[in-house]
Short mmCIF file of C-alpha atoms in Angstrom, two decimals:
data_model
loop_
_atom_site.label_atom_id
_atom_site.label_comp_id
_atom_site.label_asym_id
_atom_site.label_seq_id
_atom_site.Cartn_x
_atom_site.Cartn_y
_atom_site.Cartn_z
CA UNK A 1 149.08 74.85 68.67
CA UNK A 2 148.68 71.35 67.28
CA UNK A 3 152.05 69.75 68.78
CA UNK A 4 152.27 71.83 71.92
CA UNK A 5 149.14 71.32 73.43
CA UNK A 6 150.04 67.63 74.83
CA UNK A 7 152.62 69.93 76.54
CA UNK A 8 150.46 72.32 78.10
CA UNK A 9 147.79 69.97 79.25
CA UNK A 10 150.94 68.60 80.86
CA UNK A 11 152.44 71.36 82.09
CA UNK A 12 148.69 72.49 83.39
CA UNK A 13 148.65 69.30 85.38
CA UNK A 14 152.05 69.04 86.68
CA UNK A 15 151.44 73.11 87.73
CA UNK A 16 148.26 72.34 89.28
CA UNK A 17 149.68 69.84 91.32
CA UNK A 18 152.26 71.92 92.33
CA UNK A 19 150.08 74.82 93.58
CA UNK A 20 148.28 72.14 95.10
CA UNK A 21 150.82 71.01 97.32
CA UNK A 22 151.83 74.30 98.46
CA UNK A 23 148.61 74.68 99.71
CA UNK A 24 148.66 71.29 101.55
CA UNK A 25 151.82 71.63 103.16
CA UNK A 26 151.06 75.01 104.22
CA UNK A 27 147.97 73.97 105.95
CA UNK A 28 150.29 70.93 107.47
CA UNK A 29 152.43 73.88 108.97
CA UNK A 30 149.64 76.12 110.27
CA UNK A 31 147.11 73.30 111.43
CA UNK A 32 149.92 71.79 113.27
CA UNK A 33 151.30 75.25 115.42
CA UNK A 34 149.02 73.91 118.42
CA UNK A 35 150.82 70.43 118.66
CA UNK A 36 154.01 72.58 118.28
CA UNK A 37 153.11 75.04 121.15
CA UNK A 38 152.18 72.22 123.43
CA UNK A 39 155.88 70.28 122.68
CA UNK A 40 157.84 73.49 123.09
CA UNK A 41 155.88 75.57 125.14
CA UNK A 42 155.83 78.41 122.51
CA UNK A 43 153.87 81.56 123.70
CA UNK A 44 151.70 83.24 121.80
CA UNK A 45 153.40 85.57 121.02
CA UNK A 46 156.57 83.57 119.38
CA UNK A 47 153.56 81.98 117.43
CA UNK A 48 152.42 85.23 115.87
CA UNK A 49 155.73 86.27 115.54
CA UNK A 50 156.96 83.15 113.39
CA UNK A 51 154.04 83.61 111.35
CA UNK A 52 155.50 87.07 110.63
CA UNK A 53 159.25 85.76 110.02
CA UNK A 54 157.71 83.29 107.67
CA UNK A 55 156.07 86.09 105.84
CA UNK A 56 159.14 88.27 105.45
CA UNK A 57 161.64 85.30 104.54
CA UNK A 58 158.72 84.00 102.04
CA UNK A 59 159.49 87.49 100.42
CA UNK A 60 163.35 87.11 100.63
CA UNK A 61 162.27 83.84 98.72
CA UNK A 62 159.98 85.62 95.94
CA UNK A 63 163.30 87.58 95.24
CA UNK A 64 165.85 84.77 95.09
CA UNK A 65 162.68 83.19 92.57
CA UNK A 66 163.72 85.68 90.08
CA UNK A 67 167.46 85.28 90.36
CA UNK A 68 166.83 81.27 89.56
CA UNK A 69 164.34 81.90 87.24
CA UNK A 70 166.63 84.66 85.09
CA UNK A 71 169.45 82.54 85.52
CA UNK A 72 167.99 79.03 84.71
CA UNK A 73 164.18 78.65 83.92
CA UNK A 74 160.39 78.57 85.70
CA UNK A 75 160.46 74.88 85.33
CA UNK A 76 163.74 74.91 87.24
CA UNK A 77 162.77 77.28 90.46
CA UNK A 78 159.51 75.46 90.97
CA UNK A 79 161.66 72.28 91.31
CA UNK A 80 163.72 73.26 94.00
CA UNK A 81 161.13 75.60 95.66
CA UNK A 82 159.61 72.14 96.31
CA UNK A 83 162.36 70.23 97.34
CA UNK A 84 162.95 72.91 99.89
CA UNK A 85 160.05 72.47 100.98
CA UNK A 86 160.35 69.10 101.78
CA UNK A 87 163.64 69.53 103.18
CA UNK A 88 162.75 72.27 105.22
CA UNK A 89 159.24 70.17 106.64
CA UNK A 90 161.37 67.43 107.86
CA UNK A 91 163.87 70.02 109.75
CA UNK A 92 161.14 70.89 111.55
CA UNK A 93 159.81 67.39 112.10
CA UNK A 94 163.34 66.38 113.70
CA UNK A 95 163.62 70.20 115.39
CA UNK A 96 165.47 69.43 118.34
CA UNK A 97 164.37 72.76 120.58
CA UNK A 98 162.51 76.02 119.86
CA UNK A 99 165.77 77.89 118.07
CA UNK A 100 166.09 74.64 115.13
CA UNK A 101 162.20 75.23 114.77
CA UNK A 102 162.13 78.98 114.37
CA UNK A 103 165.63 78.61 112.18
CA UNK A 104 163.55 75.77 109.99
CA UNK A 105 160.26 77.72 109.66
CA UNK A 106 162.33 80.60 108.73
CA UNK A 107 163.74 78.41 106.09
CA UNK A 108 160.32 77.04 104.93
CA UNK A 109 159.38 80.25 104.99
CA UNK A 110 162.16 81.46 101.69
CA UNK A 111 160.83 77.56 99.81
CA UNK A 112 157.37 79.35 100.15
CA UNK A 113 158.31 82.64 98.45
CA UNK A 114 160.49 80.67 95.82
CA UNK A 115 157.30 78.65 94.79
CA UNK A 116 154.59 80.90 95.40
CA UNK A 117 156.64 82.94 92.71
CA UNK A 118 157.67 80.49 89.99
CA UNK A 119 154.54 78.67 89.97
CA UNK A 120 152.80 81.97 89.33
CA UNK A 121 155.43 82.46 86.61
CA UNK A 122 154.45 78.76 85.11
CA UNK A 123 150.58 79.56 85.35
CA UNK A 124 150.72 82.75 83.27
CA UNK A 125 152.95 80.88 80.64
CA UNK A 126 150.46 78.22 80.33
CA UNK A 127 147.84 80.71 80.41
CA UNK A 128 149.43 82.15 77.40
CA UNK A 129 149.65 79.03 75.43
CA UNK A 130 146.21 78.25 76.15
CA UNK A 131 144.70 81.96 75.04
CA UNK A 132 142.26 82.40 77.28
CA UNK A 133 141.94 82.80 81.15
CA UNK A 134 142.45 79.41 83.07
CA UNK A 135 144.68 81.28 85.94
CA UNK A 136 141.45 80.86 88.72
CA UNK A 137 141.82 76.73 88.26
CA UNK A 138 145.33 76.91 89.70
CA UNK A 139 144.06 78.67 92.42
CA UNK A 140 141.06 76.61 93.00
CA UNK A 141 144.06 73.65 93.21
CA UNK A 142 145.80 75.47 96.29
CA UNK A 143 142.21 75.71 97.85
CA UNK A 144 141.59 72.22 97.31
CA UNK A 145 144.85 71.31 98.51
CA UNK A 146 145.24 73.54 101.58
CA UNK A 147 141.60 71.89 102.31
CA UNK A 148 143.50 68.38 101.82
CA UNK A 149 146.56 69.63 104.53
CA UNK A 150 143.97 70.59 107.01
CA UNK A 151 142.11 66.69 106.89
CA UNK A 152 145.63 65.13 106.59
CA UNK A 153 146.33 66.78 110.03
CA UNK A 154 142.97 66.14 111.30
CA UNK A 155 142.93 62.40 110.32
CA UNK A 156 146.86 61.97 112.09
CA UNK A 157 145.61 63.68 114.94
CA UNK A 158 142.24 60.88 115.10
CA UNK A 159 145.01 57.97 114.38
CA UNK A 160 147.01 59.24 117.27
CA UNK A 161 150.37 59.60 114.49
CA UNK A 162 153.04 61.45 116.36
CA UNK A 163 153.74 64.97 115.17
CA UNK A 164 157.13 64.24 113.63
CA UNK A 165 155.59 60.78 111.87
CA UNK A 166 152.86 63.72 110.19
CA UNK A 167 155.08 66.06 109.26
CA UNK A 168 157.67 63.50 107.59
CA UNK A 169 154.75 61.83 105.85
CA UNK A 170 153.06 65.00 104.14
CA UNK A 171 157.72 66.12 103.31
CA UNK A 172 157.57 62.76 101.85
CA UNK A 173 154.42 63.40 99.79
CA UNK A 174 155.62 66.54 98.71
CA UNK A 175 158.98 65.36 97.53
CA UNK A 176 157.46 62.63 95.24
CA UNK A 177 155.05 64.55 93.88
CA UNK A 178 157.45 67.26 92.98
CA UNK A 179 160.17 64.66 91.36
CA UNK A 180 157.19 62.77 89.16
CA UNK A 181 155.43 65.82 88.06
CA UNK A 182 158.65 68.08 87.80
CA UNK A 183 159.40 67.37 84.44
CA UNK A 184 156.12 68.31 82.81
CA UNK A 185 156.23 71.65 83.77
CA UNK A 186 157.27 74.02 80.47
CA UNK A 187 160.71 73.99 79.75
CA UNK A 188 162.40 77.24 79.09
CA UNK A 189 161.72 76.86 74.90
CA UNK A 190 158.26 76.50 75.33
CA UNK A 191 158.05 79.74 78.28
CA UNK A 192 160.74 82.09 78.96
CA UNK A 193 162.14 81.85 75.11
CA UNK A 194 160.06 84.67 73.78
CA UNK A 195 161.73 88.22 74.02
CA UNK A 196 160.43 90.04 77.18
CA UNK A 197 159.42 93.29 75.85
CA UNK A 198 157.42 95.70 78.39
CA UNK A 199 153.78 97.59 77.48
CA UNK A 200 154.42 101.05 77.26
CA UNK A 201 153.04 104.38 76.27
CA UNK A 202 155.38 106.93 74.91
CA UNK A 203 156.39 107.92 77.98
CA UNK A 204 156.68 104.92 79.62
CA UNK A 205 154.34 105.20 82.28
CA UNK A 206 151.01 103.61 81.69
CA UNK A 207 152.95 100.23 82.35
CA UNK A 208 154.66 101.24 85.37
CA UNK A 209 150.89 102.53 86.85
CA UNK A 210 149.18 99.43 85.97
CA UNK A 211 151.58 97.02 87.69
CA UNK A 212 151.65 99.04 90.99
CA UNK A 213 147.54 99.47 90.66
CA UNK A 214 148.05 95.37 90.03
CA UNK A 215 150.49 94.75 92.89
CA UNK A 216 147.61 97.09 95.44
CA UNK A 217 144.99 95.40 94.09
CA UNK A 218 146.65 91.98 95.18
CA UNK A 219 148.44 93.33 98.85
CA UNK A 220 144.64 94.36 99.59
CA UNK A 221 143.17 90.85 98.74
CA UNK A 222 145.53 88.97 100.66
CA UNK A 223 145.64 91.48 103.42
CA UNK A 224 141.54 90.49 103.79
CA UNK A 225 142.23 86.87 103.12
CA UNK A 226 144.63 86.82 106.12
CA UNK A 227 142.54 88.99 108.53
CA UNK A 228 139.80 86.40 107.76
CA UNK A 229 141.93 83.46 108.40
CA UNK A 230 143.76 85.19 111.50
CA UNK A 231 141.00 86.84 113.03
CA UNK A 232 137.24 85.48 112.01
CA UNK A 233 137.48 82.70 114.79
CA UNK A 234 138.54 85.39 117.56
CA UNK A 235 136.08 87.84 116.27
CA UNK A 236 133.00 84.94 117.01
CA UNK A 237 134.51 84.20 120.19
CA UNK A 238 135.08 87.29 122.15
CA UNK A 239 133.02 89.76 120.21
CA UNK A 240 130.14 87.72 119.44
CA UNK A 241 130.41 85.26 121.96
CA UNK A 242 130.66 81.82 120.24
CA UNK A 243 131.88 78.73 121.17
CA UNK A 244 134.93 77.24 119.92
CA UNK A 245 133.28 74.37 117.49
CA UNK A 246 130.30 77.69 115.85
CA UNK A 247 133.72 80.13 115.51
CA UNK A 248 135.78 77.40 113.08
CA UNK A 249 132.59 77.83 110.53
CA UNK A 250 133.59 81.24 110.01
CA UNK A 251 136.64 80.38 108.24
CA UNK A 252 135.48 77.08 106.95
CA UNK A 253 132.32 78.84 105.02
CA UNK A 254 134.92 81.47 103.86
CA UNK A 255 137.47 78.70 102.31
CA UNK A 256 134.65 76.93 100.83
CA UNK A 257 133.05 79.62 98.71
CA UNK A 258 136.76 80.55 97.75
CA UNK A 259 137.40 77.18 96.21
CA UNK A 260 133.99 77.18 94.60
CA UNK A 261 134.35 81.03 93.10
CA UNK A 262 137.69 79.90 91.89
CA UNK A 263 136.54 76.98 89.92
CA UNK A 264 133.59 79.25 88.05
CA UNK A 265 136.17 82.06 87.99
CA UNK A 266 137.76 81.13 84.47
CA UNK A 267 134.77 80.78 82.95
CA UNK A 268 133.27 83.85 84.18
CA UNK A 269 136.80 85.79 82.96
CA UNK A 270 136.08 84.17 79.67
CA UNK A 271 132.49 85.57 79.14
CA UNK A 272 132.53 89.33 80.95
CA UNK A 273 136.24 90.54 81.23
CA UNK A 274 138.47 90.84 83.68
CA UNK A 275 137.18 94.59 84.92
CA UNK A 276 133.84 93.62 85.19
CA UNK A 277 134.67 90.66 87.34
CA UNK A 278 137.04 92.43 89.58
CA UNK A 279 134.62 95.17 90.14
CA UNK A 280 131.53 92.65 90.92
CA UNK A 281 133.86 90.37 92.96
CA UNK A 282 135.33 92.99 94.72
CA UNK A 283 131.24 94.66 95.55
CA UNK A 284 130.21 90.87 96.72
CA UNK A 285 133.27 90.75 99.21
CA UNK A 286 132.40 94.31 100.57
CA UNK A 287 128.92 93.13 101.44
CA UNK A 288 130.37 90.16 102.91
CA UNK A 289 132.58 91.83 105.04
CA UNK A 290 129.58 94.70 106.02
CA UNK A 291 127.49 91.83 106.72
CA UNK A 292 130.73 90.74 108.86
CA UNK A 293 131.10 94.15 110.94
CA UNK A 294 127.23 94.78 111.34
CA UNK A 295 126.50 90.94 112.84
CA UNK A 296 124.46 90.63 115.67
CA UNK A 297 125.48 87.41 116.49
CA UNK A 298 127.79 84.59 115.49
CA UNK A 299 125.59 82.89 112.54
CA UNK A 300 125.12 86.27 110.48
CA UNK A 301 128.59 86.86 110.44
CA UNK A 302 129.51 83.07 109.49
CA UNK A 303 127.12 84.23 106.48
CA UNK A 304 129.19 87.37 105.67
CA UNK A 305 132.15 85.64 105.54
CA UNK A 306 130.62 82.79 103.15
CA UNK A 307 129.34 85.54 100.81
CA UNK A 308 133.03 87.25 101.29
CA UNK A 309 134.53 83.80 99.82
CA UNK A 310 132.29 84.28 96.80
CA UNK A 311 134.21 87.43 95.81
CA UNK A 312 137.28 88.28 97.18
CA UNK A 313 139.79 84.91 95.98
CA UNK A 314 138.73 85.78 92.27
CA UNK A 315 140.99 88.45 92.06
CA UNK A 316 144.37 87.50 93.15
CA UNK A 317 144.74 85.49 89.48
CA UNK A 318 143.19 88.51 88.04
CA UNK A 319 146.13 90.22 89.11
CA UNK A 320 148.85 87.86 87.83
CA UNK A 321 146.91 87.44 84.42
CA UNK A 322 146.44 91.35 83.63
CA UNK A 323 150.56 91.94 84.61
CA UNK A 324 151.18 89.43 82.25
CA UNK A 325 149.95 91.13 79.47
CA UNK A 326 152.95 93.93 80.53
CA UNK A 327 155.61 92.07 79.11
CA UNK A 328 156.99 88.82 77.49
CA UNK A 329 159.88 86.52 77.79
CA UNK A 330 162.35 86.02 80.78
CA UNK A 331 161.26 89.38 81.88
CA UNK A 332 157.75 88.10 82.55
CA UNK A 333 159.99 85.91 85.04
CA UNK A 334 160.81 88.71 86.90
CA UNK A 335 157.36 91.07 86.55
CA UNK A 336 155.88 87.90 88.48
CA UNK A 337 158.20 87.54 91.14
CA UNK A 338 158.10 90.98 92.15
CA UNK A 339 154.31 91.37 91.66
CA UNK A 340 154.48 88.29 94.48
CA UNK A 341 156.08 90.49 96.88
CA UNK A 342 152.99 92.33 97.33
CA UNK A 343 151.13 89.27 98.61
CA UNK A 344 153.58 89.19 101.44
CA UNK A 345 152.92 93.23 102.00
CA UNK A 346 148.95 92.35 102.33
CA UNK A 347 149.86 89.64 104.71
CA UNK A 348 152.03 91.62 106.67
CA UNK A 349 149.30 94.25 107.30
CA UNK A 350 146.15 91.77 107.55
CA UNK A 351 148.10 90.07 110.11
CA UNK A 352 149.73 92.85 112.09
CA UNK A 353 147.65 96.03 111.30
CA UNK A 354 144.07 94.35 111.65
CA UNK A 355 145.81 92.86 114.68
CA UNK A 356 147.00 96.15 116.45
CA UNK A 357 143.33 97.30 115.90
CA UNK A 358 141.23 94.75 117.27
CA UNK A 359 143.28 94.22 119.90
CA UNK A 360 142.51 97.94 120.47
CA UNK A 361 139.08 98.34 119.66
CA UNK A 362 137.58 94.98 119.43
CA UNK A 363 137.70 92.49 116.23
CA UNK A 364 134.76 93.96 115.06
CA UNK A 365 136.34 97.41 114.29
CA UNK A 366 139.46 95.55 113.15
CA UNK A 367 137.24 93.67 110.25
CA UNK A 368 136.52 97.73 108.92
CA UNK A 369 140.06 97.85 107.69
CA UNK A 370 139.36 94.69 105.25
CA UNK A 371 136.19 96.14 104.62
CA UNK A 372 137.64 99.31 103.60
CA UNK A 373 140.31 97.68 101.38
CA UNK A 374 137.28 95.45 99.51
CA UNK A 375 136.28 99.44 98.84
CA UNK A 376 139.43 100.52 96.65
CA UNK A 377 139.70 97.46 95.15
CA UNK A 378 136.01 98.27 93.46
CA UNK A 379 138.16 101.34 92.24
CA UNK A 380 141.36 99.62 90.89
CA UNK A 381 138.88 97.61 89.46
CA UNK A 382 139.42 100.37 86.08
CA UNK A 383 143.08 98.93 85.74
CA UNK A 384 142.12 95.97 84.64
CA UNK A 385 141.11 94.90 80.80
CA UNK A 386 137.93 95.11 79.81
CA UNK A 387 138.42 93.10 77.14
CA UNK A 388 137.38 89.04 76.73
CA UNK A 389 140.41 87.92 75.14
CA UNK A 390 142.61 88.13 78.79
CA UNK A 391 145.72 85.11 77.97
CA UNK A 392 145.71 85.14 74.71
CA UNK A 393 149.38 84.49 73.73
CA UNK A 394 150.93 87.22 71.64
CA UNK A 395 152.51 86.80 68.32
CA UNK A 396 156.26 84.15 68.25
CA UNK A 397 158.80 85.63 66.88
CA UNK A 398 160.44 83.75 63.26
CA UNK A 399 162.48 81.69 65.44
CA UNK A 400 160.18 80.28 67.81
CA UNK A 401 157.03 80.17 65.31
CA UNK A 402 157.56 75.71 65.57
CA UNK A 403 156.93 76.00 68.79
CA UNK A 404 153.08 76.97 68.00
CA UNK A 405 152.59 75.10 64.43
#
């Protein structure tokens, strides 16, 4: 591990930038839908449903992830996931009327699957190389940087910069980054060279169970990190009567205590095991989320949703790490890209079914669903390893045994 580890601290860089600016430039996006609405006129309705499109394209996007990944490398797809990105940001800074918008969020929408994916696919190489669990610092990047996105927009909004001059400028970031840190990612020798070779019992099935109970486990945690980003501020508002500036703390507690339980995640990996840190993280957001449903008024549930942060963002990397223990080698590539899919199915049904309920019953019963989800995930927590040693990189084969020495 001598000579390779310059190339993992790196590729652990370059990565962490990368997840870092998906997270900014998807705040950008989201931050900036009001300043859209207002220069289009968008209902909201189109607004919820381009959310949506970008949620199903994202998931054509996880798919074509795999094809580049199979075909050329990680390194490769996170690349040109980014310059898509930054191609598809300025489309929509230059979008001429609502149809070149919805056509270019659509399109952002496919550069978002295609890096969610192959950064995913970088992190559990590194993760490999490293031997131990650092997945939860990659995710604690995206946090910091969707944090970043949201004060970028804030700060051109207090400098009066034009909403095309915004969106250009964070493109622009976005593209430079991704050229300058592009080439420290792991290159295909150093990742996808090993043979992919699945985990399996002698009938072939413990592997197949494990990835679906993987690819639940993560559809239910982005399912409740969606309802809380979606819904928390409406919930405060017309359930629980809050103003406008009290029902933003709700998701801004929430997004704190993620980034903070995602920097103390490794660590905590490291020392008791992935199964005992699902199952605690997953008991922490279920109080959260009670302490959500049962508030009397707008500053208990703001505290629910804090103590929901603490738990529930631990687990998506959890997920990622613990499939890539399933196999090796290009096929890892693909394992990842289609365990990504199921982040797209939680969104889906955080969005639309915790939707269709509240707008039903009232937010309050809608936040049960979540609560019920943070529920079975204490019972998938069994999936999971119980062992310490989650990462570790298995044996090279002869031929790639330099790599390591």
């Amino acid at each position: 591990m001598s000579s390779i580890a310059p190339v993992l601290r790196g590729a652990r860089i370059a990565n962490s930038f990368a997840f870092g600016l998906q997270g900014f430039f998807f705040a950008v996006v989201l931050t900036e839908l009001p300043q859209q609405k207002e220069r289009f006129g968008l209902s909201d309705g189109l607004i919820v449903g381009s959310v949506v499109l970008v949620s199903l394209l994202a998931g054509g996007g996880s798919v074509a992830a795999e094809r580049l990944a199979l075909h050329r490398s990680s390194r490769y797809t996170v690349r040109i996931g980014l310059l898509l990105v930054a191609l598809t940001g300025t489309m929509t800074a230059f979008a001429p009327n609502t149809a070149v918008l919805l056509i270019a969020l659509g399109s952002y929408g496919v550069a978002v699957g295609i890096v969610d994916a192959s950064t995913n696919m970088q992190a559990v190489f590194i993760q490999l190389g490293y031997g131990t669990f650092i997945l939860s610092s990659f995710y604690a990047a995206w946090s910091a940087g969707s944090i970043a996105g949201a004060l970028f927009v804030s700060g051109c909004e207090a400098l009066e910069v034009t909403l095309r001059e915004s969106l250009l400028m964070a493109a622009g970031i976005v593209l430079m980054a991704g050229l300058l840190l592009g080439p420290r990612l792991l290159a295909p020798r150093d990742a996808e060279a090993s043979p992919g070779e699945a985990v399996t019992t002698d009938d072939g099935t413990v592997a197949v169970r494990a990835y679906l109970a993987f690819g639940i486990a993560m559809a239910l945690v982005f399912a409740i990190d969606l309802a809380v980003g979606n819904w928390s501020a409406l919930y405060l508002t017309d359930d629980l009567l809050a103003d406008s500036a009290t029902a933003a703390l709700a998701l801004a507690a929430y997004q704190g205590t993620s980034l903070i339980a995602r920097l103390g995640g490794d660590p905590l990996v490291r020392h008791f095991g992935p199964r005992r840190v699902v199952r605690t993280a997953a008991t922490v957001g279920m109080v959260g989320l009670a302490i959500v449903v049962a508030a009397p008024g707008p500053m208990v549930a703001i505290a629910g949703f804090l103590v929901a942060g603490i738990g529930m963002p631990v687990i998506a990397p959890l997920c990622f790490s613990a499939a890539g223990q399933l196999t090796s080698g290009s096929a890892l590539d693909a394992l990842i890209a289609r365990l990504n899919l199921f982040n797209y199915a939680g969104t889906l049904v955080g969005g639309g079914v915790v939707g269709a309920v509240a707008a039903a019953f009232g937010h309050r019963a809608g936040f049960l669903i979540p609560l019920s989800f943070a529920a079975a995930l204490i019972v998938l927590a069994r999936m999971f390893p119980s062992h310490r040693e989650e990462g570790k990189r298995p044996a090279p084969p002869a031929e790639h045994a330099l790599l390591d020495e």
